């Protein structure tokens, strides 16, 4: 219960932080609008307040309220004789305002990303450390012993990840058939159990952990009481010609620690998705356990089950569907939504201007609006920080 309360408190603090950022952005935008168009916006706001007051007091019906409100907003969006067929939303001052807002948002988001992840090495260290904490949080909630970090497992995970980027594959086994546990040096880490989770295309540890916990096989690796240690490597590079972030998560138990393992069994879970790495090593009269390597006599004392040999496959998870997101993911997501919505607003305003009075056109206004729309489009497409270039669909294996 204490763990759940602590998690809820962290989630509340994260939401408050996110809300504070967006309130700051909203206030900045409002300040720019009012500063550049004080009289116009004051007139519009006062007029709308008056109309709402009259409607609520019963002095006018909804039909009249709609007509009067329309008249107030017509100047801003609809070309007609009263505004010389130049809607105020597309006049030069308004367009300059749009450009300033877009530039400020882009600089703010880019600056925040570089502040959070100055370079790939910093991201690797932050995500790896955060992943260990999230794994142990999940184990604590499940009343399973926490894992300790082992440098040999980290080394093995880093070597495996480097090999995947160098040889351009995403799989538990290498193209020439090398198994995951073969990356672990038995001379330095005499393991009895070993397991692996893989993830690619992500920007935060929270997204990876949420995807793992939704997959029965990956969740089983994370909560497996037979594992005592963990090693995680996070690498940045190119996969199939595009920028990506790769995570290799190794679990293990050394022979010297087998006697300390709990003899209780994990609850069985029906697997409905392709499982994570399955690393059975067949030995005479020894049980085979999914997600683990079984080697010596101690496994007989623990009494492990013998499941059917599983198949492995890649699971695709959209980051837009993740319920648990880090601040970085939310900033990238909502900034993209902002720019797309901004672009749609400008294009709709331009189309209204062109087609409502198609015989009356101002070429300079149209060209200026197209230039602003092109600039907003460029801000959507140009990614200054490396995490913005990562595909929004995380793959786990």
CSV table of C-alpha atoms in Angstrom, one decimal:
chain,number,residue,atom,x,y,z
A,1,UNK,CA,0.0,0.0,0.0
A,2,UNK,CA,2.9,2.3,0.8
A,3,UNK,CA,4.4,1.7,-2.6
A,4,UNK,CA,1.1,2.6,-4.3
A,5,UNK,CA,0.8,5.8,-2.3
A,6,UNK,CA,4.3,6.8,-3.2
A,7,UNK,CA,3.6,6.0,-6.9
A,8,UNK,CA,0.4,8.1,-6.8
A,9,UNK,CA,2.3,11.0,-5.2
A,10,UNK,CA,5.0,10.9,-7.9
A,11,UNK,CA,2.3,10.8,-10.6
A,12,UNK,CA,0.5,13.8,-9.0
A,13,UNK,CA,3.8,15.8,-8.9
A,14,UNK,CA,4.5,15.0,-12.5
A,15,UNK,CA,1.1,16.2,-13.6
A,16,UNK,CA,1.5,19.4,-11.6
A,17,UNK,CA,4.8,20.0,-13.3
A,18,UNK,CA,3.4,19.4,-16.7
A,19,UNK,CA,0.4,21.7,-16.0
A,20,UNK,CA,2.8,24.4,-14.8
A,21,UNK,CA,4.7,24.3,-18.1
A,22,UNK,CA,1.6,24.6,-20.2
A,23,UNK,CA,0.2,27.4,-18.1
A,24,UNK,CA,3.4,29.2,-18.6
A,25,UNK,CA,3.2,28.7,-22.4
A,26,UNK,CA,-0.4,29.7,-22.5
A,27,UNK,CA,0.3,32.9,-20.6
A,28,UNK,CA,3.1,33.7,-22.9
A,29,UNK,CA,0.9,33.3,-26.0
A,30,UNK,CA,-1.9,35.4,-24.4
A,31,UNK,CA,0.6,38.1,-23.6
A,32,UNK,CA,1.9,38.2,-27.2
A,33,UNK,CA,-1.6,38.4,-28.6
A,34,UNK,CA,-2.7,41.2,-26.3
A,35,UNK,CA,0.6,43.1,-26.6
A,36,UNK,CA,0.5,43.1,-30.4
A,37,UNK,CA,-3.3,43.7,-30.8
A,38,UNK,CA,-4.5,45.3,-27.5
A,39,UNK,CA,-7.4,47.3,-28.9
A,40,UNK,CA,-8.7,44.6,-31.2
A,41,UNK,CA,-8.6,41.9,-28.6
A,42,UNK,CA,-10.1,44.1,-25.9
A,43,UNK,CA,-12.9,45.0,-28.2
A,44,UNK,CA,-13.6,41.4,-29.1
A,45,UNK,CA,-13.4,40.2,-25.4
A,46,UNK,CA,-15.6,43.0,-24.1
A,47,UNK,CA,-18.1,42.5,-26.9
A,48,UNK,CA,-18.4,38.7,-26.2
A,49,UNK,CA,-18.7,39.3,-22.4
A,50,UNK,CA,-21.5,41.7,-23.0
A,51,UNK,CA,-23.3,39.2,-25.3
A,52,UNK,CA,-22.9,36.4,-22.7
A,53,UNK,CA,-24.2,38.7,-19.9
A,54,UNK,CA,-27.3,39.6,-21.9
A,55,UNK,CA,-27.9,36.0,-22.9
A,56,UNK,CA,-27.7,34.8,-19.2
A,57,UNK,CA,-29.9,37.6,-18.0
A,58,UNK,CA,-32.6,36.9,-20.5
A,59,UNK,CA,-32.3,40.3,-22.3
A,60,UNK,CA,-31.7,38.5,-25.6
A,61,UNK,CA,-32.5,35.0,-27.0
A,62,UNK,CA,-30.0,32.6,-28.4
A,63,UNK,CA,-30.7,33.5,-32.0
A,64,UNK,CA,-29.9,37.2,-31.3
A,65,UNK,CA,-26.8,36.2,-29.2
A,66,UNK,CA,-25.5,34.1,-32.1
A,67,UNK,CA,-26.1,36.9,-34.6
A,68,UNK,CA,-24.3,39.5,-32.5
A,69,UNK,CA,-21.4,37.2,-31.7
A,70,UNK,CA,-21.0,36.4,-35.3
A,71,UNK,CA,-20.8,40.1,-36.2
A,72,UNK,CA,-18.0,40.5,-33.6
A,73,UNK,CA,-15.9,37.6,-34.9
A,74,UNK,CA,-16.6,38.3,-38.6
A,75,UNK,CA,-14.0,41.0,-38.8
A,76,UNK,CA,-11.3,38.6,-37.7
A,77,UNK,CA,-12.0,35.6,-40.0
A,78,UNK,CA,-14.4,36.4,-42.8
A,79,UNK,CA,-13.5,38.7,-45.8
A,80,UNK,CA,-16.2,41.3,-46.5
A,81,UNK,CA,-16.5,44.9,-47.4
A,82,UNK,CA,-16.3,46.0,-43.7
A,83,UNK,CA,-12.7,44.8,-43.5
A,84,UNK,CA,-11.8,45.5,-47.1
A,85,UNK,CA,-11.8,41.7,-47.7
A,86,UNK,CA,-8.8,41.3,-45.5
A,87,UNK,CA,-9.6,39.3,-42.4
A,88,UNK,CA,-7.7,40.6,-39.4
A,89,UNK,CA,-6.5,37.1,-38.6
A,90,UNK,CA,-4.4,37.2,-41.8
A,91,UNK,CA,-3.1,40.7,-41.8
A,92,UNK,CA,0.6,41.3,-41.5
A,93,UNK,CA,0.6,42.0,-37.7
A,94,UNK,CA,-1.3,38.8,-37.1
A,95,UNK,CA,1.0,36.8,-39.3
A,96,UNK,CA,4.0,38.2,-37.4
A,97,UNK,CA,2.4,37.2,-34.2
A,98,UNK,CA,1.9,33.6,-35.4
A,99,UNK,CA,5.6,33.4,-36.4
A,100,UNK,CA,6.7,34.8,-33.1
A,101,UNK,CA,4.6,32.2,-31.2
A,102,UNK,CA,5.8,29.3,-33.3
A,103,UNK,CA,9.4,30.3,-32.9
A,104,UNK,CA,9.1,30.7,-29.1
A,105,UNK,CA,7.4,27.3,-28.8
A,106,UNK,CA,10.0,25.6,-31.0
A,107,UNK,CA,12.9,27.2,-29.0
A,108,UNK,CA,11.3,26.4,-25.7
A,109,UNK,CA,10.7,22.7,-26.6
A,110,UNK,CA,14.2,22.3,-28.2
A,111,UNK,CA,15.8,24.0,-25.2
A,112,UNK,CA,13.9,21.8,-22.8
A,113,UNK,CA,15.0,18.6,-24.6
A,114,UNK,CA,18.6,19.6,-24.6
A,115,UNK,CA,18.4,20.5,-21.0
A,116,UNK,CA,16.9,17.1,-20.2
A,117,UNK,CA,19.1,15.1,-22.5
A,118,UNK,CA,22.1,17.1,-23.5
A,119,UNK,CA,23.6,14.3,-25.6
A,120,UNK,CA,23.0,10.5,-26.2
A,121,UNK,CA,25.4,9.6,-23.4
A,122,UNK,CA,23.4,11.5,-20.9
A,123,UNK,CA,20.2,9.9,-22.2
A,124,UNK,CA,21.7,6.4,-21.9
A,125,UNK,CA,22.7,7.0,-18.3
A,126,UNK,CA,19.4,8.6,-17.3
A,127,UNK,CA,17.2,6.0,-18.9
A,128,UNK,CA,19.3,3.0,-17.7
A,129,UNK,CA,19.2,4.3,-14.1
A,130,UNK,CA,15.5,5.1,-14.3
A,131,UNK,CA,14.8,1.6,-15.7
A,132,UNK,CA,16.4,-0.1,-12.8
A,133,UNK,CA,14.3,2.0,-10.4
A,134,UNK,CA,11.1,1.2,-12.3
A,135,UNK,CA,11.9,-2.6,-12.4
A,136,UNK,CA,12.5,-2.6,-8.7
A,137,UNK,CA,9.4,-0.5,-8.0
A,138,UNK,CA,7.4,-3.2,-9.9
A,139,UNK,CA,9.0,-6.0,-8.0
A,140,UNK,CA,8.4,-4.2,-4.7
A,141,UNK,CA,4.7,-3.9,-5.5
A,142,UNK,CA,4.6,-7.6,-6.3
A,143,UNK,CA,6.5,-8.4,-3.1
A,144,UNK,CA,9.5,-9.8,-4.9
A,145,UNK,CA,13.1,-9.3,-3.8
A,146,UNK,CA,14.7,-6.2,-5.5
A,147,UNK,CA,17.5,-6.6,-8.1
A,148,UNK,CA,21.0,-5.3,-7.7
A,149,UNK,CA,22.9,-3.9,-10.6
A,150,UNK,CA,25.8,-6.0,-11.9
A,151,UNK,CA,28.6,-4.5,-14.0
A,152,UNK,CA,29.2,-7.7,-15.9
A,153,UNK,CA,25.6,-7.8,-17.1
A,154,UNK,CA,25.8,-4.2,-18.1
A,155,UNK,CA,28.9,-5.0,-20.2
A,156,UNK,CA,27.2,-8.0,-21.8
A,157,UNK,CA,24.1,-5.8,-22.6
A,158,UNK,CA,26.2,-3.1,-24.1
A,159,UNK,CA,28.1,-5.6,-26.3
A,160,UNK,CA,24.8,-7.1,-27.5
A,161,UNK,CA,23.3,-3.7,-28.2
A,162,UNK,CA,26.4,-2.5,-30.1
A,163,UNK,CA,26.4,-5.7,-32.2
A,164,UNK,CA,22.7,-5.1,-33.1
A,165,UNK,CA,23.4,-1.5,-34.3
A,166,UNK,CA,26.6,-2.6,-36.1
A,167,UNK,CA,24.9,-5.5,-37.9
A,168,UNK,CA,21.5,-3.9,-38.2
A,169,UNK,CA,19.2,-6.5,-36.6
A,170,UNK,CA,16.7,-6.5,-33.7
A,171,UNK,CA,16.5,-10.0,-32.3
A,172,UNK,CA,17.4,-12.1,-29.3
A,173,UNK,CA,19.6,-14.2,-31.5
A,174,UNK,CA,22.3,-12.8,-33.8
A,175,UNK,CA,22.2,-13.5,-37.6
A,176,UNK,CA,24.7,-16.3,-37.1
A,177,UNK,CA,22.7,-17.9,-34.3
A,178,UNK,CA,24.5,-16.6,-31.1
A,179,UNK,CA,22.2,-16.8,-28.2
A,180,UNK,CA,21.6,-13.9,-25.7
A,181,UNK,CA,23.2,-15.6,-22.7
A,182,UNK,CA,26.3,-16.3,-24.8
A,183,UNK,CA,27.2,-12.6,-24.5
A,184,UNK,CA,27.8,-13.1,-20.7
A,185,UNK,CA,31.4,-14.1,-19.9
A,186,UNK,CA,31.1,-17.2,-17.7
A,187,UNK,CA,34.5,-16.6,-16.3
A,188,UNK,CA,33.4,-13.4,-14.7
A,189,UNK,CA,29.7,-14.1,-14.2
A,190,UNK,CA,29.0,-17.8,-13.5
A,191,UNK,CA,25.3,-17.7,-14.1
A,192,UNK,CA,22.6,-20.3,-13.5
A,193,UNK,CA,19.6,-18.2,-14.7
A,194,UNK,CA,19.7,-15.6,-17.4
A,195,UNK,CA,17.0,-13.6,-19.3
A,196,UNK,CA,16.7,-10.7,-21.7
A,197,UNK,CA,14.2,-8.0,-22.7
A,198,UNK,CA,14.8,-5.8,-25.7
A,199,UNK,CA,13.2,-2.4,-26.7
A,200,UNK,CA,13.8,0.0,-29.6
A,201,UNK,CA,12.4,3.4,-30.6
A,202,UNK,CA,11.5,5.2,-27.3
A,203,UNK,CA,12.4,8.4,-25.6
A,204,UNK,CA,12.0,7.6,-21.9
A,205,UNK,CA,12.2,4.7,-19.4
A,206,UNK,CA,8.5,5.1,-18.4
A,207,UNK,CA,7.3,4.2,-21.9
A,208,UNK,CA,9.6,1.2,-22.1
A,209,UNK,CA,8.5,-0.1,-18.6
A,210,UNK,CA,4.8,0.4,-19.4
A,211,UNK,CA,5.2,-1.6,-22.7
A,212,UNK,CA,7.1,-4.4,-20.9
A,213,UNK,CA,4.5,-4.6,-18.1
A,214,UNK,CA,1.7,-5.0,-20.7
A,215,UNK,CA,3.4,-8.0,-22.2
A,216,UNK,CA,3.0,-11.2,-20.1
A,217,UNK,CA,6.3,-12.6,-21.1
A,218,UNK,CA,8.3,-9.4,-20.5
A,219,UNK,CA,6.4,-8.8,-17.2
A,220,UNK,CA,7.3,-12.4,-16.2
A,221,UNK,CA,11.0,-11.6,-16.7
A,222,UNK,CA,10.8,-8.4,-14.6
A,223,UNK,CA,8.9,-10.1,-11.7
A,224,UNK,CA,10.7,-13.4,-11.8
A,225,UNK,CA,11.9,-14.2,-8.2
A,226,UNK,CA,14.7,-16.4,-9.5
A,227,UNK,CA,16.6,-13.4,-10.8
A,228,UNK,CA,18.9,-11.6,-8.4
A,229,UNK,CA,20.7,-9.1,-10.6
A,230,UNK,CA,20.1,-6.8,-13.6
A,231,UNK,CA,22.3,-5.0,-16.2
A,232,UNK,CA,20.9,-2.4,-18.6
A,233,UNK,CA,22.5,-0.8,-21.6
A,234,UNK,CA,20.9,2.1,-23.6
A,235,UNK,CA,22.5,3.0,-27.0
A,236,UNK,CA,21.8,5.6,-29.6
A,237,UNK,CA,22.4,5.0,-33.3
A,238,UNK,CA,20.9,4.2,-36.7
A,239,UNK,CA,18.7,1.2,-37.6
A,240,UNK,CA,17.6,0.8,-41.2
A,241,UNK,CA,18.7,4.3,-42.1
A,242,UNK,CA,16.9,6.2,-39.3
A,243,UNK,CA,17.8,7.5,-35.8
A,244,UNK,CA,16.8,5.2,-33.0
A,245,UNK,CA,17.4,4.4,-29.3
A,246,UNK,CA,17.9,0.8,-28.3
A,247,UNK,CA,17.7,-0.9,-24.8
A,248,UNK,CA,19.1,-4.2,-23.8
A,249,UNK,CA,18.0,-5.5,-20.4
A,250,UNK,CA,19.8,-8.6,-19.0
A,251,UNK,CA,18.6,-10.5,-15.9
A,252,UNK,CA,20.7,-13.1,-14.1
A,253,UNK,CA,21.6,-15.1,-11.1
A,254,UNK,CA,25.0,-16.4,-10.3
A,255,UNK,CA,25.7,-19.9,-9.0
A,256,UNK,CA,26.9,-18.6,-5.6
A,257,UNK,CA,23.5,-16.9,-5.1
A,258,UNK,CA,21.2,-19.9,-5.9
A,259,UNK,CA,20.9,-21.0,-2.3
A,260,UNK,CA,19.4,-17.6,-1.4
A,261,UNK,CA,16.5,-17.9,-3.9
A,262,UNK,CA,13.0,-18.1,-2.5
A,263,UNK,CA,11.3,-21.5,-3.2
A,264,UNK,CA,7.9,-20.0,-3.8
A,265,UNK,CA,6.6,-20.1,-7.4
A,266,UNK,CA,5.4,-17.2,-9.5
A,267,UNK,CA,1.7,-17.1,-10.3
A,268,UNK,CA,1.2,-18.4,-13.8
A,269,UNK,CA,-0.1,-16.0,-16.5
A,270,UNK,CA,-1.7,-16.9,-19.8
A,271,UNK,CA,0.5,-15.6,-22.6
A,272,UNK,CA,-1.5,-13.9,-25.3
A,273,UNK,CA,1.5,-12.1,-26.9
A,274,UNK,CA,4.8,-13.3,-28.3
A,275,UNK,CA,7.1,-13.8,-25.4
A,276,UNK,CA,10.4,-12.2,-24.6
A,277,UNK,CA,13.7,-14.0,-24.9
A,278,UNK,CA,13.5,-17.7,-24.2
A,279,UNK,CA,16.9,-19.1,-23.2
A,280,UNK,CA,16.6,-22.7,-22.3
A,281,UNK,CA,19.8,-24.7,-22.3
A,282,UNK,CA,19.0,-28.4,-22.7
A,283,UNK,CA,20.8,-30.7,-20.3
A,284,UNK,CA,20.0,-34.3,-19.6
A,285,UNK,CA,17.1,-34.7,-17.1
A,286,UNK,CA,16.9,-31.0,-16.4
A,287,UNK,CA,13.8,-28.8,-16.7
A,288,UNK,CA,13.5,-26.1,-19.3
A,289,UNK,CA,12.2,-22.7,-18.2
A,290,UNK,CA,11.0,-20.0,-20.5
A,291,UNK,CA,13.0,-16.8,-20.2
A,292,UNK,CA,15.8,-18.5,-18.2
A,293,UNK,CA,18.9,-20.5,-18.6
A,294,UNK,CA,18.9,-23.7,-16.6
A,295,UNK,CA,22.2,-25.4,-16.0
A,296,UNK,CA,23.1,-27.2,-12.9
A,297,UNK,CA,21.6,-29.4,-10.2
A,298,UNK,CA,20.2,-26.5,-8.0
A,299,UNK,CA,17.3,-26.2,-10.4
A,300,UNK,CA,16.0,-29.6,-9.4
A,301,UNK,CA,15.8,-28.4,-5.8
A,302,UNK,CA,13.7,-25.4,-6.7
A,303,UNK,CA,11.3,-27.5,-8.6
A,304,UNK,CA,10.7,-25.5,-11.8
A,305,UNK,CA,7.9,-26.2,-14.2
A,306,UNK,CA,8.4,-27.4,-17.7
A,307,UNK,CA,6.5,-25.3,-20.2
A,308,UNK,CA,6.1,-25.8,-23.9
A,309,UNK,CA,8.8,-24.3,-26.1
A,310,UNK,CA,7.6,-20.7,-26.9
A,311,UNK,CA,8.0,-18.7,-30.0
A,312,UNK,CA,9.4,-15.2,-30.1
A,313,UNK,CA,8.1,-12.2,-32.0
A,314,UNK,CA,8.2,-8.4,-32.0
A,315,UNK,CA,5.5,-6.5,-30.3
A,316,UNK,CA,4.7,-3.0,-31.6
A,317,UNK,CA,3.3,-0.5,-29.1
A,318,UNK,CA,2.3,3.1,-30.1
A,319,UNK,CA,3.7,5.6,-27.6
A,320,UNK,CA,0.5,7.6,-28.1
A,321,UNK,CA,-1.4,4.8,-26.4
A,322,UNK,CA,0.8,4.7,-23.3
A,323,UNK,CA,-1.0,5.6,-20.1
A,324,UNK,CA,2.3,6.3,-18.3
A,325,UNK,CA,4.5,8.9,-20.1
A,326,UNK,CA,7.5,10.9,-19.0
A,327,UNK,CA,7.5,14.7,-19.2
A,328,UNK,CA,9.8,14.5,-22.3
A,329,UNK,CA,7.3,12.3,-24.2
A,330,UNK,CA,4.4,14.7,-23.3
A,331,UNK,CA,6.3,17.8,-24.3
A,332,UNK,CA,7.2,16.3,-27.7
A,333,UNK,CA,3.6,15.0,-28.2
A,334,UNK,CA,1.8,18.2,-27.3
A,335,UNK,CA,4.2,20.5,-29.2
A,336,UNK,CA,3.6,18.4,-32.3
A,337,UNK,CA,-0.2,18.7,-31.7
A,338,UNK,CA,0.2,22.4,-31.2
A,339,UNK,CA,2.1,23.0,-34.5
A,340,UNK,CA,-0.4,20.8,-36.4
A,341,UNK,CA,-3.4,22.6,-35.0
A,342,UNK,CA,-1.7,25.9,-35.6
A,343,UNK,CA,-1.1,25.0,-39.2
A,344,UNK,CA,-4.7,23.8,-39.7
A,345,UNK,CA,-6.0,27.1,-38.3
A,346,UNK,CA,-3.9,29.1,-40.7
A,347,UNK,CA,-4.8,27.0,-43.7
A,348,UNK,CA,-8.5,27.1,-42.9
A,349,UNK,CA,-8.3,30.9,-42.4
A,350,UNK,CA,-6.6,31.2,-45.8
A,351,UNK,CA,-9.2,29.0,-47.6
A,352,UNK,CA,-12.0,31.0,-46.1
A,353,UNK,CA,-10.3,34.2,-47.4
A,354,UNK,CA,-9.9,32.7,-50.8
A,355,UNK,CA,-13.2,31.0,-51.5
A,356,UNK,CA,-15.8,33.2,-49.6
A,357,UNK,CA,-15.1,36.1,-52.0
A,358,UNK,CA,-13.3,34.4,-54.8
A,359,UNK,CA,-13.5,37.3,-57.2
A,360,UNK,CA,-11.9,39.7,-54.7
A,361,UNK,CA,-8.4,38.6,-53.8
A,362,UNK,CA,-5.3,40.3,-52.3
A,363,UNK,CA,-2.3,38.5,-53.6
A,364,UNK,CA,0.1,39.9,-51.0
A,365,UNK,CA,-2.1,38.6,-48.2
A,366,UNK,CA,-2.3,35.2,-49.7
A,367,UNK,CA,1.5,34.9,-50.4
A,368,UNK,CA,2.3,36.1,-46.9
A,369,UNK,CA,0.0,33.6,-45.3
A,370,UNK,CA,1.4,30.8,-47.5
A,371,UNK,CA,4.9,31.8,-46.4
A,372,UNK,CA,3.8,31.5,-42.7
A,373,UNK,CA,2.2,28.2,-43.3
A,374,UNK,CA,5.4,26.9,-44.9
A,375,UNK,CA,7.4,28.1,-41.9
A,376,UNK,CA,5.0,26.2,-39.5
A,377,UNK,CA,5.3,23.1,-41.7
A,378,UNK,CA,9.1,23.3,-41.6
A,379,UNK,CA,9.0,23.5,-37.8
A,380,UNK,CA,6.9,20.3,-37.7
A,381,UNK,CA,9.3,18.5,-40.0
A,382,UNK,CA,12.7,19.8,-38.8
A,383,UNK,CA,13.9,18.0,-35.7
A,384,UNK,CA,16.8,19.7,-33.9
A,385,UNK,CA,17.1,17.2,-31.0
A,386,UNK,CA,17.9,13.5,-31.6
A,387,UNK,CA,15.0,12.2,-29.5
A,388,UNK,CA,12.6,14.0,-31.8
A,389,UNK,CA,13.8,11.8,-34.6
A,390,UNK,CA,12.8,8.6,-32.9
A,391,UNK,CA,9.9,6.7,-34.3
A,392,UNK,CA,6.8,7.0,-32.1
A,393,UNK,CA,6.1,3.3,-32.1
A,394,UNK,CA,8.2,1.4,-29.6
A,395,UNK,CA,9.1,-2.2,-30.5
A,396,UNK,CA,9.7,-4.7,-27.7
A,397,UNK,CA,11.1,-8.3,-27.9
